[in-house]
Amino acid sequence: MNDLKVLIQREKIAERVGQLGADITRDFAGQSVIFVGVLKGAAIFLADLARQVKLDSTFDFIGVSSYGNRPSPSDELRSGWDSTGEVRLTKDVDQSMRDKNVILVEDILDTGMTLTYLKKLLLGHQPRALKVAALLDKPSRRKMPIEGDYVGFKIPDEFVVGYGLDYAERYRNLADICVVPRVVVPKK
Ligand code: IMP
Ligand code: MG
């Protein structure tokens, strides 16, 4: 796809991730934290964020997929698509979260279904604290009342790729965050 347009340049991402890391370092001063990344989109954000947090820390990863009518990749490019929001766990965390400071790391907060499900699941582990770090946030798409605690950038309702985010598993390795043009659906 040649018509990707840069939305957020790598330098701006690095600067903002540095600020989020400083915020987490300050908020949990003197304590340790566990970063729990949501596979696969959060892998790159987690790697960069964790290196900006000057605290004792460990990593874990959790995997999810959506049931049922998750749209096909091409549907995701049509404006106004909807997921059913039914989330299924494909990989659980490896370590106990009990009494730990957990930072759930996600690439993007969209409808909020995924993070609502994951927060509920992790709260069942009785962590000492549970915070959400999301690199991107599309507030206009929200269906569940959830906000990130550490949010990189609020963006409009566009489909974006790069820095971990994919379109049909591709483009995760782009260093900048780019917009994929919407498919124009012809009128009948
Ligand atoms: P939510 O459950 O609707 O909040 O969706 C979150 C998930 O949808 C993210 O983890 C992404 O995998 C995917 N997603 C939402 N918006 C985008 C986008 O613009 N580009 C790539 N993936 C997206
Ligand atoms: Mg995805």
mmCIF file with all atom_site columns, C-alpha atoms and ligand atoms in Angstrom:
data_model
loop_
_atom_site.group_PDB
_atom_site.id
_atom_site.type_symbol
_atom_site.label_atom_id
_atom_site.label_alt_id
_atom_site.label_comp_id
_atom_site.label_asym_id
_atom_site.label_entity_id
_atom_site.label_seq_id
_atom_site.pdbx_PDB_ins_code
_atom_site.Cartn_x
_atom_site.Cartn_y
_atom_site.Cartn_z
_atom_site.occupancy
_atom_site.B_iso_or_equiv
_atom_site.pdbx_formal_charge
_atom_site.auth_seq_id
_atom_site.auth_comp_id
_atom_site.auth_asym_id
_atom_site.auth_atom_id
_atom_site.pdbx_PDB_model_num
ATOM   1   C  CA  . MET A 1 1   ? 0.000   0.000   0.000  1.00 0.00 ? 1   MET A CA  1
ATOM   2   C  CA  . ASN A 1 2   ? 1.674   3.174   -1.197 1.00 0.00 ? 2   ASN A CA  1
ATOM   3   C  CA  . ASP A 1 3   ? -0.829  5.727   0.000  1.00 0.00 ? 3   ASP A CA  1
ATOM   4   C  CA  . LEU A 1 4   ? -0.137  5.560   3.735  1.00 0.00 ? 4   LEU A CA  1
ATOM   5   C  CA  . LYS A 1 5   ? 0.099   9.030   5.257  1.00 0.00 ? 5   LYS A CA  1
ATOM   6   C  CA  . VAL A 1 6   ? 2.208   9.757   8.313  1.00 0.00 ? 6   VAL A CA  1
ATOM   7   C  CA  . LEU A 1 7   ? 0.058   10.868  11.256 1.00 0.00 ? 7   LEU A CA  1
ATOM   8   C  CA  . ILE A 1 8   ? 2.620   10.804  14.081 1.00 0.00 ? 8   ILE A CA  1
ATOM   9   C  CA  . GLN A 1 9   ? 6.326   10.876  13.347 1.00 0.00 ? 9   GLN A CA  1
ATOM   10  C  CA  . ARG A 1 10  ? 8.799   8.638   15.165 1.00 0.00 ? 10  ARG A CA  1
ATOM   11  C  CA  . GLU A 1 11  ? 10.445  11.591  16.944 1.00 0.00 ? 11  GLU A CA  1
ATOM   12  C  CA  . LYS A 1 12  ? 7.110   12.701  18.402 1.00 0.00 ? 12  LYS A CA  1
ATOM   13  C  CA  . ILE A 1 13  ? 6.332   9.147   19.499 1.00 0.00 ? 13  ILE A CA  1
ATOM   14  C  CA  . ALA A 1 14  ? 9.712   8.858   21.231 1.00 0.00 ? 14  ALA A CA  1
ATOM   15  C  CA  . GLU A 1 15  ? 9.240   12.183  23.006 1.00 0.00 ? 15  GLU A CA  1
ATOM   16  C  CA  . ARG A 1 16  ? 5.749   11.288  24.249 1.00 0.00 ? 16  ARG A CA  1
ATOM   17  C  CA  . VAL A 1 17  ? 6.768   7.775   25.328 1.00 0.00 ? 17  VAL A CA  1
ATOM   18  C  CA  . GLY A 1 18  ? 9.588   9.397   27.321 1.00 0.00 ? 18  GLY A CA  1
ATOM   19  C  CA  . GLN A 1 19  ? 7.047   11.606  29.104 1.00 0.00 ? 19  GLN A CA  1
ATOM   20  C  CA  . LEU A 1 20  ? 4.764   8.655   29.871 1.00 0.00 ? 20  LEU A CA  1
ATOM   21  C  CA  . GLY A 1 21  ? 7.759   6.751   31.246 1.00 0.00 ? 21  GLY A CA  1
ATOM   22  C  CA  . ALA A 1 22  ? 8.634   9.695   33.489 1.00 0.00 ? 22  ALA A CA  1
ATOM   23  C  CA  . ASP A 1 23  ? 5.015   9.853   34.723 1.00 0.00 ? 23  ASP A CA  1
ATOM   24  C  CA  . ILE A 1 24  ? 5.034   6.146   35.619 1.00 0.00 ? 24  ILE A CA  1
ATOM   25  C  CA  . THR A 1 25  ? 8.453   6.464   37.275 1.00 0.00 ? 25  THR A CA  1
ATOM   26  C  CA  . ARG A 1 26  ? 7.138   9.314   39.427 1.00 0.00 ? 26  ARG A CA  1
ATOM   27  C  CA  . ASP A 1 27  ? 3.783   7.667   40.251 1.00 0.00 ? 27  ASP A CA  1
ATOM   28  C  CA  . PHE A 1 28  ? 5.384   4.400   41.410 1.00 0.00 ? 28  PHE A CA  1
ATOM   29  C  CA  . ALA A 1 29  ? 8.577   5.830   42.935 1.00 0.00 ? 29  ALA A CA  1
ATOM   30  C  CA  . GLY A 1 30  ? 10.244  3.337   45.252 1.00 0.00 ? 30  GLY A CA  1
ATOM   31  C  CA  . GLN A 1 31  ? 8.050   0.439   44.070 1.00 0.00 ? 31  GLN A CA  1
ATOM   32  C  CA  . SER A 1 32  ? 8.254   -2.229  41.380 1.00 0.00 ? 32  SER A CA  1
ATOM   33  C  CA  . VAL A 1 33  ? 5.871   -2.662  38.450 1.00 0.00 ? 33  VAL A CA  1
ATOM   34  C  CA  . ILE A 1 34  ? 4.779   -5.425  36.066 1.00 0.00 ? 34  ILE A CA  1
ATOM   35  C  CA  . PHE A 1 35  ? 4.140   -4.389  32.461 1.00 0.00 ? 35  PHE A CA  1
ATOM   36  C  CA  . VAL A 1 36  ? 1.469   -6.586  30.884 1.00 0.00 ? 36  VAL A CA  1
ATOM   37  C  CA  . GLY A 1 37  ? 1.451   -6.117  27.112 1.00 0.00 ? 37  GLY A CA  1
ATOM   38  C  CA  . VAL A 1 38  ? -1.544  -7.029  24.977 1.00 0.00 ? 38  VAL A CA  1
ATOM   39  C  CA  . LEU A 1 39  ? -0.278  -9.134  22.075 1.00 0.00 ? 39  LEU A CA  1
ATOM   40  C  CA  . LYS A 1 40  ? 0.704   -8.328  19.460 1.00 0.00 ? 40  LYS A CA  1
ATOM   41  C  CA  . GLY A 1 41  ? 0.089   -4.651  18.910 1.00 0.00 ? 41  GLY A CA  1
ATOM   42  C  CA  . ALA A 1 42  ? 1.556   -3.426  22.202 1.00 0.00 ? 42  ALA A CA  1
ATOM   43  C  CA  . ALA A 1 43  ? 4.912   -5.196  21.850 1.00 0.00 ? 43  ALA A CA  1
ATOM   44  C  CA  . ILE A 1 44  ? 6.815   -2.240  20.390 1.00 0.00 ? 44  ILE A CA  1
ATOM   45  C  CA  . PHE A 1 45  ? 5.215   0.337   22.688 1.00 0.00 ? 45  PHE A CA  1
ATOM   46  C  CA  . LEU A 1 46  ? 5.963   -1.855  25.723 1.00 0.00 ? 46  LEU A CA  1
ATOM   47  C  CA  . ALA A 1 47  ? 9.601   -2.259  24.692 1.00 0.00 ? 47  ALA A CA  1
ATOM   48  C  CA  . ASP A 1 48  ? 10.099  1.505   24.373 1.00 0.00 ? 48  ASP A CA  1
ATOM   49  C  CA  . LEU A 1 49  ? 7.976   2.501   27.370 1.00 0.00 ? 49  LEU A CA  1
ATOM   50  C  CA  . ALA A 1 50  ? 9.589   0.027   29.760 1.00 0.00 ? 50  ALA A CA  1
ATOM   51  C  CA  . ARG A 1 51  ? 13.031  1.428   28.918 1.00 0.00 ? 51  ARG A CA  1
ATOM   52  C  CA  . GLN A 1 52  ? 11.851  4.894   29.936 1.00 0.00 ? 52  GLN A CA  1
ATOM   53  C  CA  . VAL A 1 53  ? 10.651  3.702   33.337 1.00 0.00 ? 53  VAL A CA  1
ATOM   54  C  CA  . LYS A 1 54  ? 13.439  3.870   35.899 1.00 0.00 ? 54  LYS A CA  1
ATOM   55  C  CA  . LEU A 1 55  ? 12.009  1.310   38.323 1.00 0.00 ? 55  LEU A CA  1
ATOM   56  C  CA  . ASP A 1 56  ? 12.448  -2.343  39.147 1.00 0.00 ? 56  ASP A CA  1
ATOM   57  C  CA  . SER A 1 57  ? 10.170  -4.076  36.636 1.00 0.00 ? 57  SER A CA  1
ATOM   58  C  CA  . THR A 1 58  ? 9.135   -7.321  34.954 1.00 0.00 ? 58  THR A CA  1
ATOM   59  C  CA  . PHE A 1 59  ? 7.198   -8.045  31.743 1.00 0.00 ? 59  PHE A CA  1
ATOM   60  C  CA  . ASP A 1 60  ? 4.291   -10.288 30.971 1.00 0.00 ? 60  ASP A CA  1
ATOM   61  C  CA  . PHE A 1 61  ? 2.028   -10.674 27.941 1.00 0.00 ? 61  PHE A CA  1
ATOM   62  C  CA  . ILE A 1 62  ? -1.625  -11.451 27.484 1.00 0.00 ? 62  ILE A CA  1
ATOM   63  C  CA  . GLY A 1 63  ? -3.382  -12.475 24.275 1.00 0.00 ? 63  GLY A CA  1
ATOM   64  C  CA  . VAL A 1 64  ? -6.944  -11.766 23.172 1.00 0.00 ? 64  VAL A CA  1
ATOM   65  C  CA  . SER A 1 65  ? -9.086  -12.212 20.105 1.00 0.00 ? 65  SER A CA  1
ATOM   66  C  CA  . SER A 1 66  ? -12.656 -11.262 19.361 1.00 0.00 ? 66  SER A CA  1
ATOM   67  C  CA  . TYR A 1 67  ? -15.499 -13.686 18.872 1.00 0.00 ? 67  TYR A CA  1
ATOM   68  C  CA  . GLY A 1 68  ? -17.977 -13.703 16.096 1.00 0.00 ? 68  GLY A CA  1
ATOM   69  C  CA  . ASN A 1 69  ? -18.460 -10.742 13.869 1.00 0.00 ? 69  ASN A CA  1
ATOM   70  C  CA  . ARG A 1 70  ? -15.093 -9.095  14.140 1.00 0.00 ? 70  ARG A CA  1
ATOM   71  C  CA  . PRO A 1 71  ? -14.909 -7.348  10.793 1.00 0.00 ? 71  PRO A CA  1
ATOM   72  C  CA  . SER A 1 72  ? -12.568 -8.499  8.088  1.00 0.00 ? 72  SER A CA  1
ATOM   73  C  CA  . PRO A 1 73  ? -9.553  -6.244  7.585  1.00 0.00 ? 73  PRO A CA  1
ATOM   74  C  CA  . SER A 1 74  ? -11.244 -4.566  4.633  1.00 0.00 ? 74  SER A CA  1
ATOM   75  C  CA  . ASP A 1 75  ? -14.357 -3.888  6.728  1.00 0.00 ? 75  ASP A CA  1
ATOM   76  C  CA  . GLU A 1 76  ? -12.158 -2.193  9.302  1.00 0.00 ? 76  GLU A CA  1
ATOM   77  C  CA  . LEU A 1 77  ? -11.289 0.372   6.660  1.00 0.00 ? 77  LEU A CA  1
ATOM   78  C  CA  . ARG A 1 78  ? -14.909 1.309   6.087  1.00 0.00 ? 78  ARG A CA  1
ATOM   79  C  CA  . SER A 1 79  ? -15.900 4.110   8.384  1.00 0.00 ? 79  SER A CA  1
ATOM   80  C  CA  . GLY A 1 80  ? -18.411 3.172   11.005 1.00 0.00 ? 80  GLY A CA  1
ATOM   81  C  CA  . TRP A 1 81  ? -17.588 -0.530  11.317 1.00 0.00 ? 81  TRP A CA  1
ATOM   82  C  CA  . ASP A 1 82  ? -18.412 -2.194  14.568 1.00 0.00 ? 82  ASP A CA  1
ATOM   83  C  CA  . SER A 1 83  ? -16.995 -5.118  16.429 1.00 0.00 ? 83  SER A CA  1
ATOM   84  C  CA  . THR A 1 84  ? -19.336 -7.227  18.533 1.00 0.00 ? 84  THR A CA  1
ATOM   85  C  CA  . GLY A 1 85  ? -17.011 -6.606  21.423 1.00 0.00 ? 85  GLY A CA  1
ATOM   86  C  CA  . GLU A 1 86  ? -16.986 -10.173 22.655 1.00 0.00 ? 86  GLU A CA  1
ATOM   87  C  CA  . VAL A 1 87  ? -13.426 -10.758 23.719 1.00 0.00 ? 87  VAL A CA  1
ATOM   88  C  CA  . ARG A 1 88  ? -11.770 -14.131 24.257 1.00 0.00 ? 88  ARG A CA  1
ATOM   89  C  CA  . LEU A 1 89  ? -8.527  -14.862 26.062 1.00 0.00 ? 89  LEU A CA  1
ATOM   90  C  CA  . THR A 1 90  ? -5.936  -16.673 23.942 1.00 0.00 ? 90  THR A CA  1
ATOM   91  C  CA  . LYS A 1 91  ? -2.982  -16.355 26.333 1.00 0.00 ? 91  LYS A CA  1
ATOM   92  C  CA  . ASP A 1 92  ? -3.120  -15.679 30.061 1.00 0.00 ? 92  ASP A CA  1
ATOM   93  C  CA  . VAL A 1 93  ? -0.386  -14.041 32.115 1.00 0.00 ? 93  VAL A CA  1
ATOM   94  C  CA  . ASP A 1 94  ? 2.429   -16.277 33.365 1.00 0.00 ? 94  ASP A CA  1
ATOM   95  C  CA  . GLN A 1 95  ? 2.920   -14.855 36.827 1.00 0.00 ? 95  GLN A CA  1
ATOM   96  C  CA  . SER A 1 96  ? 0.805   -13.918 39.812 1.00 0.00 ? 96  SER A CA  1
ATOM   97  C  CA  . MET A 1 97  ? -0.430  -10.313 39.824 1.00 0.00 ? 97  MET A CA  1
ATOM   98  C  CA  . ARG A 1 98  ? -1.513  -10.435 43.444 1.00 0.00 ? 98  ARG A CA  1
ATOM   99  C  CA  . ASP A 1 99  ? -0.423  -7.342  45.409 1.00 0.00 ? 99  ASP A CA  1
ATOM   100 C  CA  . LYS A 1 100 ? 1.607   -6.144  42.408 1.00 0.00 ? 100 LYS A CA  1
ATOM   101 C  CA  . ASN A 1 101 ? 1.551   -2.829  40.571 1.00 0.00 ? 101 ASN A CA  1
ATOM   102 C  CA  . VAL A 1 102 ? 0.288   -3.782  37.131 1.00 0.00 ? 102 VAL A CA  1
ATOM   103 C  CA  . ILE A 1 103 ? 0.538   -1.553  34.072 1.00 0.00 ? 103 ILE A CA  1
ATOM   104 C  CA  . LEU A 1 104 ? -1.619  -2.954  31.292 1.00 0.00 ? 104 LEU A CA  1
ATOM   105 C  CA  . VAL A 1 105 ? -0.032  -1.818  28.026 1.00 0.00 ? 105 VAL A CA  1
ATOM   106 C  CA  . GLU A 1 106 ? -2.177  -1.547  24.889 1.00 0.00 ? 106 GLU A CA  1
ATOM   107 C  CA  . ASP A 1 107 ? -1.586  -0.066  21.457 1.00 0.00 ? 107 ASP A CA  1
ATOM   108 C  CA  . ILE A 1 108 ? -4.936  1.689   21.059 1.00 0.00 ? 108 ILE A CA  1
ATOM   109 C  CA  . LEU A 1 109 ? -8.125  2.304   22.992 1.00 0.00 ? 109 LEU A CA  1
ATOM   110 C  CA  . ASP A 1 110 ? -10.938 2.158   20.455 1.00 0.00 ? 110 ASP A CA  1
ATOM   111 C  CA  . THR A 1 111 ? -14.414 0.974   21.526 1.00 0.00 ? 111 THR A CA  1
ATOM   112 C  CA  . GLY A 1 112 ? -12.917 0.062   24.903 1.00 0.00 ? 112 GLY A CA  1
ATOM   113 C  CA  . MET A 1 113 ? -14.247 -3.508  24.802 1.00 0.00 ? 113 MET A CA  1
ATOM   114 C  CA  . THR A 1 114 ? -10.832 -5.154  24.960 1.00 0.00 ? 114 THR A CA  1
ATOM   115 C  CA  . LEU A 1 115 ? -9.502  -3.128  27.871 1.00 0.00 ? 115 LEU A CA  1
ATOM   116 C  CA  . THR A 1 116 ? -12.767 -3.348  29.806 1.00 0.00 ? 116 THR A CA  1
ATOM   117 C  CA  . TYR A 1 117 ? -12.548 -7.141  29.541 1.00 0.00 ? 117 TYR A CA  1
ATOM   118 C  CA  . LEU A 1 118 ? -8.850  -7.239  30.450 1.00 0.00 ? 118 LEU A CA  1
ATOM   119 C  CA  . LYS A 1 119 ? -9.182  -4.863  33.397 1.00 0.00 ? 119 LYS A CA  1
ATOM   120 C  CA  . LYS A 1 120 ? -11.930 -7.008  34.866 1.00 0.00 ? 120 LYS A CA  1
ATOM   121 C  CA  . LEU A 1 121 ? -9.865  -10.139 34.327 1.00 0.00 ? 121 LEU A CA  1
ATOM   122 C  CA  . LEU A 1 122 ? -6.725  -8.686  35.948 1.00 0.00 ? 122 LEU A CA  1
ATOM   123 C  CA  . LEU A 1 123 ? -8.640  -7.155  38.863 1.00 0.00 ? 123 LEU A CA  1
ATOM   124 C  CA  . GLY A 1 124 ? -9.644  -10.736 39.665 1.00 0.00 ? 124 GLY A CA  1
ATOM   125 C  CA  . HIS A 1 125 ? -5.952  -11.314 40.470 1.00 0.00 ? 125 HIS A CA  1
ATOM   126 C  CA  . GLN A 1 126 ? -6.199  -8.670  43.215 1.00 0.00 ? 126 GLN A CA  1
ATOM   127 C  CA  . PRO A 1 127 ? -3.279  -6.459  42.183 1.00 0.00 ? 127 PRO A CA  1
ATOM   128 C  CA  . ARG A 1 128 ? -2.191  -3.637  44.461 1.00 0.00 ? 128 ARG A CA  1
ATOM   129 C  CA  . ALA A 1 129 ? -2.705  -1.169  41.609 1.00 0.00 ? 129 ALA A CA  1
ATOM   130 C  CA  . LEU A 1 130 ? -3.900  -1.572  38.022 1.00 0.00 ? 130 LEU A CA  1
ATOM   131 C  CA  . LYS A 1 131 ? -3.239  1.173   35.476 1.00 0.00 ? 131 LYS A CA  1
ATOM   132 C  CA  . VAL A 1 132 ? -3.784  1.326   31.724 1.00 0.00 ? 132 VAL A CA  1
ATOM   133 C  CA  . ALA A 1 133 ? -1.151  2.714   29.357 1.00 0.00 ? 133 ALA A CA  1
ATOM   134 C  CA  . ALA A 1 134 ? -2.431  3.183   25.792 1.00 0.00 ? 134 ALA A CA  1
ATOM   135 C  CA  . LEU A 1 135 ? -0.299  4.763   23.108 1.00 0.00 ? 135 LEU A CA  1
ATOM   136 C  CA  . LEU A 1 136 ? -3.334  5.917   21.115 1.00 0.00 ? 136 LEU A CA  1
ATOM   137 C  CA  . ASP A 1 137 ? -6.905  6.756   21.978 1.00 0.00 ? 137 ASP A CA  1
ATOM   138 C  CA  . LYS A 1 138 ? -9.878  7.212   19.642 1.00 0.00 ? 138 LYS A CA  1
ATOM   139 C  CA  . PRO A 1 139 ? -12.388 8.708   22.110 1.00 0.00 ? 139 PRO A CA  1
ATOM   140 C  CA  . SER A 1 140 ? -15.094 9.195   19.463 1.00 0.00 ? 140 SER A CA  1
ATOM   141 C  CA  . ARG A 1 141 ? -15.387 5.407   19.016 1.00 0.00 ? 141 ARG A CA  1
ATOM   142 C  CA  . ARG A 1 142 ? -15.860 4.545   22.689 1.00 0.00 ? 142 ARG A CA  1
ATOM   143 C  CA  . LYS A 1 143 ? -18.699 2.207   23.663 1.00 0.00 ? 143 LYS A CA  1
ATOM   144 C  CA  . MET A 1 144 ? -17.581 1.387   27.198 1.00 0.00 ? 144 MET A CA  1
ATOM   145 C  CA  . PRO A 1 145 ? -16.881 3.945   29.931 1.00 0.00 ? 145 PRO A CA  1
ATOM   146 C  CA  . ILE A 1 146 ? -13.137 3.414   30.164 1.00 0.00 ? 146 ILE A CA  1
ATOM   147 C  CA  . GLU A 1 147 ? -10.174 5.795   29.988 1.00 0.00 ? 147 GLU A CA  1
ATOM   148 C  CA  . GLY A 1 148 ? -6.451  5.197   29.925 1.00 0.00 ? 148 GLY A CA  1
ATOM   149 C  CA  . ASP A 1 149 ? -4.304  6.377   32.841 1.00 0.00 ? 149 ASP A CA  1
ATOM   150 C  CA  . TYR A 1 150 ? -1.283  7.026   30.611 1.00 0.00 ? 150 TYR A CA  1
ATOM   151 C  CA  . VAL A 1 151 ? -2.360  7.994   27.085 1.00 0.00 ? 151 VAL A CA  1
ATOM   152 C  CA  . GLY A 1 152 ? 0.095   8.938   24.348 1.00 0.00 ? 152 GLY A CA  1
ATOM   153 C  CA  . PHE A 1 153 ? -2.067  10.654  21.723 1.00 0.00 ? 153 PHE A CA  1
ATOM   154 C  CA  . LYS A 1 154 ? -5.760  11.184  21.158 1.00 0.00 ? 154 LYS A CA  1
ATOM   155 C  CA  . ILE A 1 155 ? -6.486  10.686  17.465 1.00 0.00 ? 155 ILE A CA  1
ATOM   156 C  CA  . PRO A 1 156 ? -9.532  11.088  15.218 1.00 0.00 ? 156 PRO A CA  1
ATOM   157 C  CA  . ASP A 1 157 ? -11.523 8.106   13.939 1.00 0.00 ? 157 ASP A CA  1
ATOM   158 C  CA  . GLU A 1 158 ? -9.003  6.925   11.361 1.00 0.00 ? 158 GLU A CA  1
ATOM   159 C  CA  . PHE A 1 159 ? -7.540  3.474   10.831 1.00 0.00 ? 159 PHE A CA  1
ATOM   160 C  CA  . VAL A 1 160 ? -3.866  3.613   11.727 1.00 0.00 ? 160 VAL A CA  1
ATOM   161 C  CA  . VAL A 1 161 ? -0.900  1.272   11.343 1.00 0.00 ? 161 VAL A CA  1
ATOM   162 C  CA  . GLY A 1 162 ? 2.738   1.200   12.381 1.00 0.00 ? 162 GLY A CA  1
ATOM   163 C  CA  . TYR A 1 163 ? 4.642   1.146   15.683 1.00 0.00 ? 163 TYR A CA  1
ATOM   164 C  CA  . GLY A 1 164 ? 3.010   -2.213  16.458 1.00 0.00 ? 164 GLY A CA  1
ATOM   165 C  CA  . LEU A 1 165 ? -0.413  -1.606  14.923 1.00 0.00 ? 165 LEU A CA  1
ATOM   166 C  CA  . ASP A 1 166 ? -1.412  -3.760  11.971 1.00 0.00 ? 166 ASP A CA  1
ATOM   167 C  CA  . TYR A 1 167 ? -3.672  -4.015  8.995  1.00 0.00 ? 167 TYR A CA  1
ATOM   168 C  CA  . ALA A 1 168 ? -4.147  -7.758  8.363  1.00 0.00 ? 168 ALA A CA  1
ATOM   169 C  CA  . GLU A 1 169 ? -0.928  -8.387  10.371 1.00 0.00 ? 169 GLU A CA  1
ATOM   170 C  CA  . ARG A 1 170 ? 1.168   -6.079  8.169  1.00 0.00 ? 170 ARG A CA  1
ATOM   171 C  CA  . TYR A 1 171 ? 2.851   -2.732  8.812  1.00 0.00 ? 171 TYR A CA  1
ATOM   172 C  CA  . ARG A 1 172 ? 3.587   -3.380  12.488 1.00 0.00 ? 172 ARG A CA  1
ATOM   173 C  CA  . ASN A 1 173 ? 7.239   -2.563  11.801 1.00 0.00 ? 173 ASN A CA  1
ATOM   174 C  CA  . LEU A 1 174 ? 6.692   0.950   10.432 1.00 0.00 ? 174 LEU A CA  1
ATOM   175 C  CA  . ALA A 1 175 ? 8.514   3.428   12.663 1.00 0.00 ? 175 ALA A CA  1
ATOM   176 C  CA  . ASP A 1 176 ? 5.881   6.168   12.225 1.00 0.00 ? 176 ASP A CA  1
ATOM   177 C  CA  . ILE A 1 177 ? 2.150   5.891   12.860 1.00 0.00 ? 177 ILE A CA  1
ATOM   178 C  CA  . CYS A 1 178 ? 0.347   6.168   9.532  1.00 0.00 ? 178 CYS A CA  1
ATOM   179 C  CA  . VAL A 1 179 ? -3.261  6.480   8.389  1.00 0.00 ? 179 VAL A CA  1
ATOM   180 C  CA  . VAL A 1 180 ? -4.663  3.901   5.985  1.00 0.00 ? 180 VAL A CA  1
ATOM   181 C  CA  . PRO A 1 181 ? -7.094  5.626   3.612  1.00 0.00 ? 181 PRO A CA  1
ATOM   182 C  CA  . ARG A 1 182 ? -10.735 4.665   4.068  1.00 0.00 ? 182 ARG A CA  1
ATOM   183 C  CA  . VAL A 1 183 ? -12.365 2.521   1.444  1.00 0.00 ? 183 VAL A CA  1
ATOM   184 C  CA  . VAL A 1 184 ? -15.046 4.550   -0.236 1.00 0.00 ? 184 VAL A CA  1
ATOM   185 C  CA  . VAL A 1 185 ? -18.164 2.411   -0.447 1.00 0.00 ? 185 VAL A CA  1
ATOM   186 C  CA  . PRO A 1 186 ? -20.090 3.285   -3.621 1.00 0.00 ? 186 PRO A CA  1
ATOM   187 C  CA  . LYS A 1 187 ? -23.743 4.219   -3.165 1.00 0.00 ? 187 LYS A CA  1
ATOM   188 C  CA  . LYS A 1 188 ? -26.222 1.664   -4.497 1.00 0.00 ? 188 LYS A CA  1
HETATM 189 P  P1  . IMP B 2 .   ? -11.330 -2.051  21.253 1.00 0.00 ? 1   IMP B P1  1
HETATM 190 O  O1  . IMP B 2 .   ? -11.621 -3.315  21.979 1.00 0.00 ? 1   IMP B O1  1
HETATM 191 O  O2  . IMP B 2 .   ? -12.436 -1.690  20.285 1.00 0.00 ? 1   IMP B O2  1
HETATM 192 O  O3  . IMP B 2 .   ? -10.951 -0.889  22.120 1.00 0.00 ? 1   IMP B O3  1
HETATM 193 O  O4  . IMP B 2 .   ? -10.170 -2.359  20.237 1.00 0.00 ? 1   IMP B O4  1
HETATM 194 C  C1  . IMP B 2 .   ? -8.851  -2.411  20.537 1.00 0.00 ? 1   IMP B C1  1
HETATM 195 C  C2  . IMP B 2 .   ? -8.134  -3.205  19.481 1.00 0.00 ? 1   IMP B C2  1
HETATM 196 O  O5  . IMP B 2 .   ? -8.653  -2.961  18.159 1.00 0.00 ? 1   IMP B O5  1
HETATM 197 C  C3  . IMP B 2 .   ? -6.693  -2.767  19.427 1.00 0.00 ? 1   IMP B C3  1
HETATM 198 O  O6  . IMP B 2 .   ? -5.914  -3.542  20.298 1.00 0.00 ? 1   IMP B O6  1
HETATM 199 C  C4  . IMP B 2 .   ? -6.337  -3.017  17.985 1.00 0.00 ? 1   IMP B C4  1
HETATM 200 O  O7  . IMP B 2 .   ? -5.895  -4.355  17.814 1.00 0.00 ? 1   IMP B O7  1
HETATM 201 C  C5  . IMP B 2 .   ? -7.616  -2.854  17.215 1.00 0.00 ? 1   IMP B C5  1
HETATM 202 N  N1  . IMP B 2 .   ? -7.684  -1.519  16.579 1.00 0.00 ? 1   IMP B N1  1
HETATM 203 C  C6  . IMP B 2 .   ? -8.555  -0.541  16.864 1.00 0.00 ? 1   IMP B C6  1
HETATM 204 N  N2  . IMP B 2 .   ? -8.335  0.538   16.087 1.00 0.00 ? 1   IMP B N2  1
HETATM 205 C  C7  . IMP B 2 .   ? -7.286  0.223   15.298 1.00 0.00 ? 1   IMP B C7  1
HETATM 206 C  C8  . IMP B 2 .   ? -6.554  0.946   14.276 1.00 0.00 ? 1   IMP B C8  1
HETATM 207 O  O8  . IMP B 2 .   ? -6.829  2.106   13.923 1.00 0.00 ? 1   IMP B O8  1
HETATM 208 N  N3  . IMP B 2 .   ? -5.519  0.277   13.702 1.00 0.00 ? 1   IMP B N3  1
HETATM 209 C  C9  . IMP B 2 .   ? -5.165  -0.980  14.044 1.00 0.00 ? 1   IMP B C9  1
HETATM 210 N  N4  . IMP B 2 .   ? -5.822  -1.697  14.988 1.00 0.00 ? 1   IMP B N4  1
HETATM 211 C  C10 . IMP B 2 .   ? -6.865  -1.091  15.613 1.00 0.00 ? 1   IMP B C10 1
HETATM 212 MG MG  . MG  B 3 .   ? -5.095  -5.700  15.563 1.00 0.00 ? 2   MG  B MG  1
#
